[in-house]
CSV table of C-alpha atoms and ligand atoms in Angstrom, one decimal:
chain,number,residue,atom,x,y,z
N,38,MET,CA,-38.9,-28.3,27.0
N,39,SER,CA,-41.7,-30.7,25.8
N,40,ASP,CA,-40.5,-33.5,22.8
N,41,GLU,CA,-43.9,-33.0,20.8
N,42,CYS,CA,-44.2,-29.2,21.3
N,43,ILE,CA,-43.6,-27.3,18.1
N,44,PHE,CA,-43.1,-23.9,19.8
N,45,CYS,CA,-40.2,-25.5,22.1
N,46,LYS,CA,-39.0,-27.1,18.6
N,47,ILE,CA,-39.1,-23.6,17.0
N,48,ILE,CA,-37.1,-21.9,20.4
N,49,SER,CA,-34.4,-24.4,20.1
N,50,GLY,CA,-34.3,-23.8,16.3
N,51,GLN,CA,-35.1,-27.8,15.4
N,52,LEU,CA,-38.1,-25.8,13.3
N,53,PRO,CA,-37.5,-22.7,11.4
N,54,SER,CA,-39.0,-19.4,12.1
N,55,ARG,CA,-39.1,-15.9,11.4
N,56,LYS,CA,-37.9,-14.6,14.8
N,57,VAL,CA,-38.2,-11.2,15.5
N,58,PHE,CA,-36.7,-11.3,19.4
N,59,GLU,CA,-35.1,-13.2,21.4
N,60,ASP,CA,-33.8,-13.0,25.1
N,61,GLU,CA,-33.5,-15.2,28.0
N,62,ARG,CA,-37.2,-15.4,28.7
N,63,VAL,CA,-39.0,-15.3,25.2
N,64,PHE,CA,-38.7,-16.1,21.6
N,65,ALA,CA,-40.8,-14.1,19.3
N,66,PHE,CA,-41.6,-15.1,15.8
N,67,HIS,CA,-43.9,-14.0,12.5
N,68,ASP,CA,-47.2,-16.3,12.9
N,69,LEU,CA,-47.0,-19.1,9.8
N,70,HIS,CA,-51.1,-17.8,9.2
N,71,PRO,CA,-51.0,-14.2,9.8
N,72,GLY,CA,-54.1,-12.8,10.7
N,73,ALA,CA,-53.1,-9.0,10.0
N,74,PRO,CA,-50.3,-7.6,8.2
N,75,THR,CA,-48.5,-7.8,11.4
N,76,HIS,CA,-48.8,-11.0,13.6
N,77,VAL,CA,-45.9,-11.8,15.6
N,78,LEU,CA,-46.0,-14.6,18.3
N,79,ILE,CA,-44.0,-14.1,22.1
N,80,VAL,CA,-43.5,-17.5,23.5
N,81,PRO,CA,-42.0,-17.9,26.8
N,82,LYS,CA,-38.7,-20.1,26.4
N,83,ARG,CA,-40.0,-22.3,29.2
N,84,HIS,CA,-42.7,-24.8,28.1
N,85,LEU,CA,-46.0,-23.8,30.0
N,86,ARG,CA,-49.0,-25.3,28.5
N,87,GLY,CA,-51.1,-22.1,28.3
N,88,LEU,CA,-52.9,-19.5,30.5
N,89,ALA,CA,-55.4,-21.7,32.4
N,90,GLU,CA,-52.0,-23.6,33.4
N,91,ALA,CA,-50.2,-20.6,34.8
N,92,GLY,CA,-49.6,-19.7,38.4
N,93,ALA,CA,-48.6,-17.1,40.6
N,94,ALA,CA,-45.0,-17.9,39.8
N,95,ASP,CA,-45.8,-16.9,36.5
N,96,GLU,CA,-47.0,-13.3,37.3
N,97,ALA,CA,-43.7,-11.6,36.4
N,98,LEU,CA,-43.5,-13.6,33.1
N,99,LEU,CA,-47.2,-12.8,32.0
N,100,GLY,CA,-46.4,-9.4,32.4
N,101,TYR,CA,-42.8,-9.4,30.4
N,102,LEU,CA,-45.2,-11.1,27.9
N,103,GLN,CA,-47.2,-7.8,27.5
N,104,LEU,CA,-44.3,-5.5,27.7
N,105,VAL,CA,-42.4,-7.1,24.8
N,106,ALA,CA,-45.5,-7.1,22.8
N,107,ALA,CA,-45.6,-3.3,23.4
N,108,ARG,CA,-41.8,-2.8,22.6
N,109,LEU,CA,-42.0,-5.0,19.4
N,110,ALA,CA,-45.0,-3.1,18.1
N,111,ARG,CA,-43.2,0.4,18.5
N,112,GLU,CA,-40.2,-1.5,16.6
N,113,LEU,CA,-42.4,-2.7,13.8
N,114,GLY,CA,-44.4,0.6,13.1
N,115,LEU,CA,-47.9,0.1,15.1
N,116,GLU,CA,-48.3,3.6,15.7
N,117,ARG,CA,-51.8,3.3,14.9
N,118,GLY,CA,-52.6,0.9,17.3
N,119,TYR,CA,-52.3,-3.0,18.0
N,120,ARG,CA,-53.7,-5.6,20.0
N,121,THR,CA,-52.6,-8.5,22.3
N,122,VAL,CA,-54.5,-11.9,22.5
N,123,ILE,CA,-53.7,-15.1,24.5
N,124,ASN,CA,-56.2,-18.0,23.2
N,125,ALA,CA,-57.0,-19.9,26.2
N,126,GLY,CA,-58.6,-23.5,25.2
N,127,PRO,CA,-60.8,-24.6,22.8
N,128,ASP,CA,-63.5,-22.2,22.8
N,129,ALA,CA,-60.9,-19.5,22.3
N,130,GLY,CA,-59.3,-21.3,19.5
N,131,GLN,CA,-56.2,-22.5,21.2
N,132,SER,CA,-54.5,-24.6,19.0
N,133,VAL,CA,-50.9,-24.9,19.9
N,134,PHE,CA,-50.7,-25.9,23.8
N,135,HIS,CA,-47.2,-24.0,24.6
N,136,LEU,CA,-48.3,-20.7,25.9
N,137,HIS,CA,-48.1,-17.6,23.4
N,138,LEU,CA,-49.5,-13.8,23.2
N,139,HIS,CA,-50.4,-12.5,19.7
N,140,LEU,CA,-49.4,-9.2,18.3
N,141,LEU,CA,-51.7,-8.0,15.7
N,142,GLY,CA,-51.5,-5.0,13.9
N,143,GLY,CA,-51.4,-3.1,10.4
N,144,ARG,CA,-55.3,-2.7,9.9
N,145,ALA,CA,-58.2,-1.7,11.6
N,146,LEU,CA,-59.3,-4.6,14.0
N,147,ALA,CA,-62.8,-5.4,14.1
N,148,TRP,CA,-64.5,-5.4,17.8
N,149,PRO,CA,-65.5,-7.9,19.3
N,150,PRO,CA,-63.5,-10.5,17.6
N,151,GLY,CA,-65.2,-13.6,16.7
D,277,LIG,P1,-53.8,-20.2,18.9
D,277,LIG,O1,-54.5,-20.8,17.7
D,277,LIG,O2,-53.9,-19.0,19.7
D,277,LIG,O3,-52.9,-21.6,19.5
D,277,LIG,O4,-52.2,-19.6,18.0
D,277,LIG,C1,-51.5,-20.6,17.5
D,277,LIG,C2,-50.6,-19.7,16.4
D,277,LIG,O5,-49.8,-20.6,15.9
D,277,LIG,C3,-51.5,-19.9,15.1
D,277,LIG,O6,-51.9,-18.5,14.7
D,277,LIG,C4,-50.7,-20.9,14.2
D,277,LIG,O7,-51.1,-20.1,13.0
D,277,LIG,C5,-49.4,-20.4,14.5
D,277,LIG,N1,-48.4,-21.9,13.9
D,277,LIG,C6,-48.2,-22.8,13.9
D,277,LIG,N2,-47.4,-23.2,13.5
D,277,LIG,C7,-46.8,-22.4,13.4
D,277,LIG,C8,-45.3,-22.2,12.8
D,277,LIG,N3,-44.7,-23.1,12.6
D,277,LIG,N4,-44.5,-21.3,12.9
D,277,LIG,C9,-45.2,-19.7,13.2
D,277,LIG,N5,-46.3,-19.8,13.4
D,277,LIG,C10,-47.4,-21.0,13.9
């Protein structure tokens, strides 16, 4: 856990969130500023700054984030489709430096993203 990290504080319950799912590895909650009718963030409980900082030891965790996203998409009724996104670094618009996977759906999503 990082003392300054807002996602660590959400995971520990020090900050509120609208939780969607939790297990021993990940915590998922609705984004505060949704970019689509459904916008969930799937966050590893272990603090990891971002995708660029992930290593071989994180291989299973990265796959697990995607599988949790697919399961939540089914549970949240996104049968028409959805997108998973990891923003990595400033040019991608990463604003919270604790690795997270965005799950977006509930409307037609434009491609390519801006
Ligand atoms: P990124 O820009 O990829 O780093 O995504 C960070 C996301 O976290 C943004 O979509 C924010 O809206 C979201 N966010 C920031 N603070 C909170 C919070 N306290 N609760 C829920 N979502 C948040």
